[in-house]
């Protein structure tokens, strides 16, 4: 992965904590910053997934038959088979 030089300004207290963490972990300051930023940005992924689900349900609401069939009817039939009751017609 290519690295782009970047200047980030941090408060002195944060730099001190960053340096202690880097020494404790035996890595560079930059490595700690990269890991922290990656971890922070990873929270965007679930948000994107939730937005995709919301868009999919808006386009095809639950309970509406689609090209896979009527999912609710399938579940009703499965439940009646499991319970031994005759299925609704």
PDB file of N, CA and C in Angstrom:
ATOM      1  N   UNK A   1       0.841  -1.168   0.000  1.00  0.00           N
ATOM      2  CA  UNK A   1       0.000   0.000   0.000  1.00  0.00           C
ATOM      3  C   UNK A   1       0.887   1.233   0.000  1.00  0.00           C
ATOM      4  N   UNK A   2       0.620   2.137  -0.897  1.00  0.00           N
ATOM      5  CA  UNK A   2       1.399   3.374  -0.966  1.00  0.00           C
ATOM      6  C   UNK A   2       0.994   4.283   0.184  1.00  0.00           C
ATOM      7  N   UNK A   3       1.985   4.949   0.755  1.00  0.00           N
ATOM      8  CA  UNK A   3       1.733   5.869   1.861  1.00  0.00           C
ATOM      9  C   UNK A   3       1.850   7.299   1.365  1.00  0.00           C
ATOM     10  N   UNK A   4       0.938   8.126   1.766  1.00  0.00           N
ATOM     11  CA  UNK A   4       0.958   9.541   1.411  1.00  0.00           C
ATOM     12  C   UNK A   4       1.377  10.301   2.669  1.00  0.00           C
ATOM     13  N   UNK A   5       2.439  11.099   2.590  1.00  0.00           N
ATOM     14  CA  UNK A   5       2.850  11.848   3.783  1.00  0.00           C
ATOM     15  C   UNK A   5       1.733  12.778   4.235  1.00  0.00           C
ATOM     16  N   UNK A   6       1.464  12.778   5.526  1.00  0.00           N
ATOM     17  CA  UNK A   6       0.383  13.575   6.070  1.00  0.00           C
ATOM     18  C   UNK A   6       0.826  14.233   7.371  1.00  0.00           C
ATOM     19  N   UNK A   7       0.451  15.462   7.563  1.00  0.00           N
ATOM     20  CA  UNK A   7       0.768  16.168   8.793  1.00  0.00           C
ATOM     21  C   UNK A   7      -0.509  16.279   9.613  1.00  0.00           C
ATOM     22  N   UNK A   8      -0.456  15.788  10.843  1.00  0.00           N
ATOM     23  CA  UNK A   8      -1.600  15.866  11.737  1.00  0.00           C
ATOM     24  C   UNK A   8      -1.136  16.558  13.012  1.00  0.00           C
ATOM     25  N   UNK A   9      -1.864  17.566  13.435  1.00  0.00           N
ATOM     26  CA  UNK A   9      -1.509  18.267  14.665  1.00  0.00           C
ATOM     27  C   UNK A   9      -2.370  17.739  15.801  1.00  0.00           C
ATOM     28  N   UNK A  10      -1.685  17.411  16.923  1.00  0.00           N
ATOM     29  CA  UNK A  10      -2.369  16.867  18.084  1.00  0.00           C
ATOM     30  C   UNK A  10      -1.942  17.635  19.328  1.00  0.00           C
ATOM     31  N   UNK A  11      -2.809  17.707  20.331  1.00  0.00           N
ATOM     32  CA  UNK A  11      -2.417  18.334  21.588  1.00  0.00           C
ATOM     33  C   UNK A  11      -1.264  17.556  22.233  1.00  0.00           C
ATOM     34  N   UNK A  12      -0.447  18.258  22.987  1.00  0.00           N
ATOM     35  CA  UNK A  12       0.731  17.646  23.600  1.00  0.00           C
ATOM     36  C   UNK A  12       0.372  16.438  24.467  1.00  0.00           C
ATOM     37  N   UNK A  13      -0.703  16.542  25.233  1.00  0.00           N
ATOM     38  CA  UNK A  13      -1.116  15.426  26.097  1.00  0.00           C
ATOM     39  C   UNK A  13      -1.407  14.182  25.268  1.00  0.00           C
ATOM     40  N   UNK A  14      -2.047  14.367  24.133  1.00  0.00           N
ATOM     41  CA  UNK A  14      -2.366  13.238  23.262  1.00  0.00           C
ATOM     42  C   UNK A  14      -1.101  12.638  22.659  1.00  0.00           C
ATOM     43  N   UNK A  15      -0.159  13.485  22.295  1.00  0.00           N
ATOM     44  CA  UNK A  15       1.130  12.998  21.769  1.00  0.00           C
ATOM     45  C   UNK A  15       1.840  12.161  22.833  1.00  0.00           C
ATOM     46  N   UNK A  16       1.826  12.631  24.087  1.00  0.00           N
ATOM     47  CA  UNK A  16       2.470  11.871  25.173  1.00  0.00           C
ATOM     48  C   UNK A  16       1.817  10.502  25.340  1.00  0.00           C
ATOM     49  N   UNK A  17       0.491  10.478  25.325  1.00  0.00           N
ATOM     50  CA  UNK A  17      -0.213   9.194  25.445  1.00  0.00           C
ATOM     51  C   UNK A  17       0.074   8.304  24.253  1.00  0.00           C
ATOM     52  N   UNK A  18       0.111   8.891  23.076  1.00  0.00           N
ATOM     53  CA  UNK A  18       0.412   8.160  21.843  1.00  0.00           C
ATOM     54  C   UNK A  18       1.804   7.539  21.910  1.00  0.00           C
ATOM     55  N   UNK A  19       2.777   8.311  22.359  1.00  0.00           N
ATOM     56  CA  UNK A  19       4.152   7.804  22.464  1.00  0.00           C
ATOM     57  C   UNK A  19       4.256   6.674  23.484  1.00  0.00           C
ATOM     58  N   UNK A  20       3.553   6.812  24.624  1.00  0.00           N
ATOM     59  CA  UNK A  20       3.576   5.725  25.631  1.00  0.00           C
ATOM     60  C   UNK A  20       2.985   4.455  25.046  1.00  0.00           C
ATOM     61  N   UNK A  21       1.892   4.585  24.323  1.00  0.00           N
ATOM     62  CA  UNK A  21       1.244   3.408  23.722  1.00  0.00           C
ATOM     63  C   UNK A  21       2.162   2.767  22.691  1.00  0.00           C
ATOM     64  N   UNK A  22       2.798   3.587  21.859  1.00  0.00           N
ATOM     65  CA  UNK A  22       3.698   3.060  20.831  1.00  0.00           C
ATOM     66  C   UNK A  22       4.861   2.303  21.482  1.00  0.00           C
ATOM     67  N   UNK A  23       5.433   2.870  22.544  1.00  0.00           N
ATOM     68  CA  UNK A  23       6.544   2.175  23.245  1.00  0.00           C
ATOM     69  C   UNK A  23       6.055   0.867  23.855  1.00  0.00           C
ATOM     70  N   UNK A  24       4.892   0.912  24.495  1.00  0.00           N
ATOM     71  CA  UNK A  24       4.341  -0.292  25.122  1.00  0.00           C
ATOM     72  C   UNK A  24       4.128  -1.401  24.101  1.00  0.00           C
ATOM     73  N   UNK A  25       3.605  -1.025  22.925  1.00  0.00           N
ATOM     74  CA  UNK A  25       3.324  -2.019  21.890  1.00  0.00           C
ATOM     75  C   UNK A  25       4.536  -2.351  21.026  1.00  0.00           C
ATOM     76  N   UNK A  26       5.616  -1.569  21.177  1.00  0.00           N
ATOM     77  CA  UNK A  26       6.824  -1.812  20.381  1.00  0.00           C
ATOM     78  C   UNK A  26       6.653  -1.483  18.912  1.00  0.00           C
ATOM     79  N   UNK A  27       5.854  -0.435  18.641  1.00  0.00           N
ATOM     80  CA  UNK A  27       5.608  -0.023  17.257  1.00  0.00           C
ATOM     81  C   UNK A  27       5.846   1.481  17.137  1.00  0.00           C
ATOM     82  N   UNK A  28       5.761   1.986  15.928  1.00  0.00           N
ATOM     83  CA  UNK A  28       5.954   3.420  15.713  1.00  0.00           C
ATOM     84  C   UNK A  28       4.693   4.199  16.068  1.00  0.00           C
ATOM     85  N   UNK A  29       4.859   5.470  16.282  1.00  0.00           N
ATOM     86  CA  UNK A  29       3.738   6.380  16.521  1.00  0.00           C
ATOM     87  C   UNK A  29       2.775   6.315  15.335  1.00  0.00           C
ATOM     88  N   UNK A  30       3.321   6.331  14.137  1.00  0.00           N
ATOM     89  CA  UNK A  30       2.476   6.282  12.929  1.00  0.00           C
ATOM     90  C   UNK A  30       1.641   5.016  12.884  1.00  0.00           C
ATOM     91  N   UNK A  31       2.220   3.904  13.319  1.00  0.00           N
ATOM     92  CA  UNK A  31       1.488   2.643  13.323  1.00  0.00           C
ATOM     93  C   UNK A  31       0.284   2.721  14.260  1.00  0.00           C
ATOM     94  N   UNK A  32       0.477   3.323  15.428  1.00  0.00           N
ATOM     95  CA  UNK A  32      -0.637   3.465  16.377  1.00  0.00           C
ATOM     96  C   UNK A  32      -1.722   4.363  15.781  1.00  0.00           C
ATOM     97  N   UNK A  33      -1.312   5.452  15.151  1.00  0.00           N
ATOM     98  CA  UNK A  33      -2.285   6.367  14.545  1.00  0.00           C
ATOM     99  C   UNK A  33      -3.042   5.668  13.421  1.00  0.00           C
ATOM    100  N   UNK A  34      -2.342   4.932  12.558  1.00  0.00           N
ATOM    101  CA  UNK A  34      -3.021   4.223  11.461  1.00  0.00           C
ATOM    102  C   UNK A  34      -4.039   3.235  12.008  1.00  0.00           C
ATOM    103  N   UNK A  35      -3.655   2.491  13.038  1.00  0.00           N
ATOM    104  CA  UNK A  35      -4.567   1.505  13.616  1.00  0.00           C
ATOM    105  C   UNK A  35      -5.788   2.190  14.234  1.00  0.00           C
ATOM    106  N   UNK A  36      -5.558   3.293  14.939  1.00  0.00           N
ATOM    107  CA  UNK A  36      -6.663   4.011  15.575  1.00  0.00           C
ATOM    108  C   UNK A  36      -7.623   4.572  14.537  1.00  0.00           C
ATOM    109  N   UNK A  37      -7.098   5.151  13.484  1.00  0.00           N
ATOM    110  CA  UNK A  37      -7.943   5.720  12.436  1.00  0.00           C
ATOM    111  C   UNK A  37      -8.713   4.607  11.720  1.00  0.00           C
ATOM    112  N   UNK A  38      -8.045   3.495  11.428  1.00  0.00           N
ATOM    113  CA  UNK A  38      -8.719   2.366  10.778  1.00  0.00           C
ATOM    114  C   UNK A  38      -9.856   1.847  11.645  1.00  0.00           C
ATOM    115  N   UNK A  39      -9.594   1.715  12.931  1.00  0.00           N
ATOM    116  CA  UNK A  39     -10.623   1.229  13.862  1.00  0.00           C
ATOM    117  C   UNK A  39     -11.803   2.202  13.891  1.00  0.00           C
ATOM    118  N   UNK A  40     -11.513   3.480  13.958  1.00  0.00           N
ATOM    119  CA  UNK A  40     -12.562   4.491  14.005  1.00  0.00           C
ATOM    120  C   UNK A  40     -13.409   4.464  12.728  1.00  0.00           C
ATOM    121  N   UNK A  41     -12.769   4.366  11.584  1.00  0.00           N
ATOM    122  CA  UNK A  41     -13.495   4.379  10.317  1.00  0.00           C
ATOM    123  C   UNK A  41     -14.250   3.083  10.057  1.00  0.00           C
ATOM    124  N   UNK A  42     -13.849   2.000  10.715  1.00  0.00           N
ATOM    125  CA  UNK A  42     -14.543   0.721  10.533  1.00  0.00           C
ATOM    126  C   UNK A  42     -15.992   0.818  10.983  1.00  0.00           C
ATOM    127  N   UNK A  43     -16.298   1.761  11.857  1.00  0.00           N
ATOM    128  CA  UNK A  43     -17.684   1.915  12.305  1.00  0.00           C
ATOM    129  C   UNK A  43     -18.585   2.395  11.169  1.00  0.00           C
ATOM    130  N   UNK A  44     -18.010   2.906  10.092  1.00  0.00           N
ATOM    131  CA  UNK A  44     -18.809   3.330   8.943  1.00  0.00           C
ATOM    132  C   UNK A  44     -19.419   2.145   8.213  1.00  0.00           C
ATOM    133  N   UNK A  45     -18.770   0.990   8.256  1.00  0.00           N
ATOM    134  CA  UNK A  45     -19.235  -0.174   7.503  1.00  0.00           C
ATOM    135  C   UNK A  45     -20.618  -0.628   7.965  1.00  0.00           C
ATOM    136  N   UNK A  46     -20.850  -0.822   9.286  1.00  0.00           N
ATOM    137  CA  UNK A  46     -22.212  -1.203   9.684  1.00  0.00           C
ATOM    138  C   UNK A  46     -23.250  -0.161   9.290  1.00  0.00           C
ATOM    139  N   UNK A  47     -22.900   1.117   9.354  1.00  0.00           N
ATOM    140  CA  UNK A  47     -23.836   2.157   8.936  1.00  0.00           C
ATOM    141  C   UNK A  47     -24.208   1.988   7.467  1.00  0.00           C
ATOM    142  N   UNK A  48     -23.230   1.683   6.633  1.00  0.00           N
ATOM    143  CA  UNK A  48     -23.484   1.494   5.210  1.00  0.00           C
ATOM    144  C   UNK A  48     -24.354   0.261   4.977  1.00  0.00           C
ATOM    145  N   UNK A  49     -24.108  -0.795   5.752  1.00  0.00           N
ATOM    146  CA  UNK A  49     -24.916  -2.016   5.625  1.00  0.00           C
ATOM    147  C   UNK A  49     -26.356  -1.737   6.035  1.00  0.00           C
ATOM    148  N   UNK A  50     -26.550  -1.017   7.147  1.00  0.00           N
ATOM    149  CA  UNK A  50     -27.903  -0.678   7.588  1.00  0.00           C
ATOM    150  C   UNK A  50     -28.637   0.158   6.539  1.00  0.00           C
ATOM    151  N   UNK A  51     -27.930   1.092   5.928  1.00  0.00           N
ATOM    152  CA  UNK A  51     -28.550   1.909   4.878  1.00  0.00           C
ATOM    153  C   UNK A  51     -28.945   1.046   3.679  1.00  0.00           C
ATOM    154  N   UNK A  52     -28.108   0.066   3.343  1.00  0.00           N
ATOM    155  CA  UNK A  52     -28.422  -0.822   2.225  1.00  0.00           C
ATOM    156  C   UNK A  52     -29.658  -1.671   2.537  1.00  0.00           C
ATOM    157  N   UNK A  53     -29.752  -2.189   3.782  1.00  0.00           N
ATOM    158  CA  UNK A  53     -30.941  -2.947   4.177  1.00  0.00           C
ATOM    159  C   UNK A  53     -32.186  -2.072   4.104  1.00  0.00           C
ATOM    160  N   UNK A  54     -32.091  -0.844   4.623  1.00  0.00           N
ATOM    161  CA  UNK A  54     -33.240   0.056   4.615  1.00  0.00           C
ATOM    162  C   UNK A  54     -33.696   0.322   3.182  1.00  0.00           C
ATOM    163  N   UNK A  55     -32.747   0.539   2.282  1.00  0.00           N
ATOM    164  CA  UNK A  55     -33.101   0.782   0.879  1.00  0.00           C
ATOM    165  C   UNK A  55     -33.744  -0.453   0.260  1.00  0.00           C
ATOM    166  N   UNK A  56     -33.232  -1.630   0.600  1.00  0.00           N
ATOM    167  CA  UNK A  56     -33.795  -2.864   0.043  1.00  0.00           C
ATOM    168  C   UNK A  56     -35.221  -3.092   0.532  1.00  0.00           C
ATOM    169  N   UNK A  57     -35.447  -2.857   1.845  1.00  0.00           N
ATOM    170  CA  UNK A  57     -36.806  -3.039   2.367  1.00  0.00           C
ATOM    171  C   UNK A  57     -37.759  -1.979   1.834  1.00  0.00           C
ATOM    172  N   UNK A  58     -37.262  -0.777   1.548  1.00  0.00           N
ATOM    173  CA  UNK A  58     -38.116   0.246   0.950  1.00  0.00           C
ATOM    174  C   UNK A  58     -38.508  -0.157  -0.470  1.00  0.00           C
ATOM    175  N   UNK A  59     -37.556  -0.755  -1.187  1.00  0.00           N
ATOM    176  CA  UNK A  59     -37.824  -1.179  -2.566  1.00  0.00           C
ATOM    177  C   UNK A  59     -38.704  -2.422  -2.613  1.00  0.00           C
ATOM    178  N   UNK A  60     -38.532  -3.321  -1.626  1.00  0.00           N
ATOM    179  CA  UNK A  60     -39.295  -4.578  -1.587  1.00  0.00           C
ATOM    180  C   UNK A  60     -39.716  -4.824  -0.139  1.00  0.00           C
ATOM    181  N   UNK A  61     -40.847  -4.241   0.302  1.00  0.00           N
ATOM    182  CA  UNK A  61     -41.272  -4.368   1.700  1.00  0.00           C
ATOM    183  C   UNK A  61     -41.464  -5.828   2.114  1.00  0.00           C
ATOM    184  N   UNK A  62     -41.231  -6.090   3.398  1.00  0.00           N
ATOM    185  CA  UNK A  62     -41.419  -7.421   3.958  1.00  0.00           C
ATOM    186  C   UNK A  62     -42.871  -7.836   3.754  1.00  0.00           C
ATOM    187  N   UNK A  63     -43.063  -9.088   3.400  1.00  0.00           N
ATOM    188  CA  UNK A  63     -44.407  -9.610   3.236  1.00  0.00           C
ATOM    189  C   UNK A  63     -44.941  -9.529   1.813  1.00  0.00           C
ATOM    190  N   UNK A  64     -44.207  -8.882   0.936  1.00  0.00           N
ATOM    191  CA  UNK A  64     -44.635  -8.778  -0.453  1.00  0.00           C
ATOM    192  C   UNK A  64     -43.941  -9.880  -1.251  1.00  0.00           C
ATOM    193  N   UNK A  65     -44.703 -10.705  -1.968  1.00  0.00           N
ATOM    194  CA  UNK A  65     -44.065 -11.739  -2.785  1.00  0.00           C
ATOM    195  C   UNK A  65     -43.102 -11.121  -3.798  1.00  0.00           C
ATOM    196  N   UNK A  66     -42.010 -11.826  -4.023  1.00  0.00           N
ATOM    197  CA  UNK A  66     -41.032 -11.364  -5.004  1.00  0.00           C
ATOM    198  C   UNK A  66     -40.652 -12.524  -5.912  1.00  0.00           C
ATOM    199  N   UNK A  67     -39.549 -12.403  -6.645  1.00  0.00           N
ATOM    200  CA  UNK A  67     -39.174 -13.468  -7.592  1.00  0.00           C
ATOM    201  C   UNK A  67     -38.841 -14.788  -6.893  1.00  0.00           C
ATOM    202  N   UNK A  68     -38.618 -14.749  -5.568  1.00  0.00           N
ATOM    203  CA  UNK A  68     -38.349 -15.973  -4.807  1.00  0.00           C
ATOM    204  C   UNK A  68     -39.634 -16.598  -4.294  1.00  0.00           C
ATOM    205  N   UNK A  69     -40.752 -15.895  -4.404  1.00  0.00           N
ATOM    206  CA  UNK A  69     -42.028 -16.428  -3.958  1.00  0.00           C
ATOM    207  C   UNK A  69     -42.571 -15.655  -2.774  1.00  0.00           C
ATOM    208  N   UNK A  70     -43.560 -16.252  -2.105  1.00  0.00           N
ATOM    209  CA  UNK A  70     -44.224 -15.641  -0.955  1.00  0.00           C
ATOM    210  C   UNK A  70     -43.612 -16.233   0.309  1.00  0.00           C
ATOM    211  N   UNK A  71     -42.691 -15.516   0.916  1.00  0.00           N
ATOM    212  CA  UNK A  71     -41.948 -16.015   2.077  1.00  0.00           C
ATOM    213  C   UNK A  71     -42.882 -16.256   3.254  1.00  0.00           C
ATOM    214  N   UNK A  72     -43.842 -15.366   3.482  1.00  0.00           N
ATOM    215  CA  UNK A  72     -44.765 -15.548   4.607  1.00  0.00           C
ATOM    216  C   UNK A  72     -45.607 -16.812   4.437  1.00  0.00           C
ATOM    217  N   UNK A  73     -46.078 -17.079   3.217  1.00  0.00           N
ATOM    218  CA  UNK A  73     -46.855 -18.295   2.966  1.00  0.00           C
ATOM    219  C   UNK A  73     -45.993 -19.528   3.186  1.00  0.00           C
ATOM    220  N   UNK A  74     -44.736 -19.464   2.775  1.00  0.00           N
ATOM    221  CA  UNK A  74     -43.813 -20.575   3.002  1.00  0.00           C
ATOM    222  C   UNK A  74     -43.670 -20.848   4.496  1.00  0.00           C
ATOM    223  N   UNK A  75     -43.508 -19.801   5.299  1.00  0.00           N
ATOM    224  CA  UNK A  75     -43.354 -19.979   6.751  1.00  0.00           C
ATOM    225  C   UNK A  75     -44.630 -20.516   7.387  1.00  0.00           C
ATOM    226  N   UNK A  76     -45.789 -20.069   6.914  1.00  0.00           N
ATOM    227  CA  UNK A  76     -47.047 -20.604   7.441  1.00  0.00           C
ATOM    228  C   UNK A  76     -47.160 -22.097   7.138  1.00  0.00           C
ATOM    229  N   UNK A  77     -46.828 -22.480   5.924  1.00  0.00           N
ATOM    230  CA  UNK A  77     -46.910 -23.888   5.541  1.00  0.00           C
ATOM    231  C   UNK A  77     -45.910 -24.731   6.333  1.00  0.00           C
ATOM    232  N   UNK A  78     -44.735 -24.233   6.503  1.00  0.00           N
ATOM    233  CA  UNK A  78     -43.713 -24.946   7.271  1.00  0.00           C
ATOM    234  C   UNK A  78     -44.167 -25.145   8.709  1.00  0.00           C
ATOM    235  N   UNK A  79     -44.720 -24.096   9.306  1.00  0.00           N
ATOM    236  CA  UNK A  79     -45.209 -24.194  10.685  1.00  0.00           C
ATOM    237  C   UNK A  79     -46.336 -25.211  10.805  1.00  0.00           C
ATOM    238  N   UNK A  80     -47.256 -25.233   9.831  1.00  0.00           N
ATOM    239  CA  UNK A  80     -48.359 -26.199   9.901  1.00  0.00           C
ATOM    240  C   UNK A  80     -47.832 -27.629   9.748  1.00  0.00           C
ATOM    241  N   UNK A  81     -46.818 -27.829   8.916  1.00  0.00           N
ATOM    242  CA  UNK A  81     -46.212 -29.159   8.773  1.00  0.00           C
ATOM    243  C   UNK A  81     -45.547 -29.590  10.078  1.00  0.00           C
ATOM    244  N   UNK A  82     -44.851 -28.692  10.719  1.00  0.00           N
ATOM    245  CA  UNK A  82     -44.155 -29.007  11.972  1.00  0.00           C
ATOM    246  C   UNK A  82     -45.136 -29.288  13.102  1.00  0.00           C
ATOM    247  N   UNK A  83     -46.270 -28.598  13.110  1.00  0.00           N
ATOM    248  CA  UNK A  83     -47.233 -28.759  14.204  1.00  0.00           C
ATOM    249  C   UNK A  83     -48.225 -29.887  13.953  1.00  0.00           C
ATOM    250  N   UNK A  84     -48.277 -30.379  12.725  1.00  0.00           N
ATOM    251  CA  UNK A  84     -49.216 -31.442  12.394  1.00  0.00           C
ATOM    252  C   UNK A  84     -50.613 -30.945  12.072  1.00  0.00           C
ATOM    253  N   UNK A  85     -50.802 -29.624  12.082  1.00  0.00           N
ATOM    254  CA  UNK A  85     -52.115 -29.047  11.752  1.00  0.00           C
ATOM    255  C   UNK A  85     -52.263 -28.957  10.257  1.00  0.00           C
ATOM    256  N   UNK A  86     -53.501 -29.066   9.774  1.00  0.00           N
ATOM    257  CA  UNK A  86     -53.696 -28.853   8.324  1.00  0.00           C
ATOM    258  C   UNK A  86     -53.421 -27.401   7.982  1.00  0.00           C
ATOM    259  N   UNK A  87     -52.858 -27.173   6.846  1.00  0.00           N
ATOM    260  CA  UNK A  87     -52.530 -25.801   6.446  1.00  0.00           C
ATOM    261  C   UNK A  87     -53.784 -25.064   5.984  1.00  0.00           C
ATOM    262  N   UNK A  88     -53.755 -23.744   6.161  1.00  0.00           N
ATOM    263  CA  UNK A  88     -54.864 -22.887   5.737  1.00  0.00           C
ATOM    264  C   UNK A  88     -54.921 -22.848   4.223  1.00  0.00           C
ATOM    265  N   UNK A  89     -56.109 -22.823   3.699  1.00  0.00           N
ATOM    266  CA  UNK A  89     -56.286 -22.760   2.246  1.00  0.00           C
ATOM    267  C   UNK A  89     -56.610 -21.365   1.822  1.00  0.00           C
TER     268      UNK A  89
END
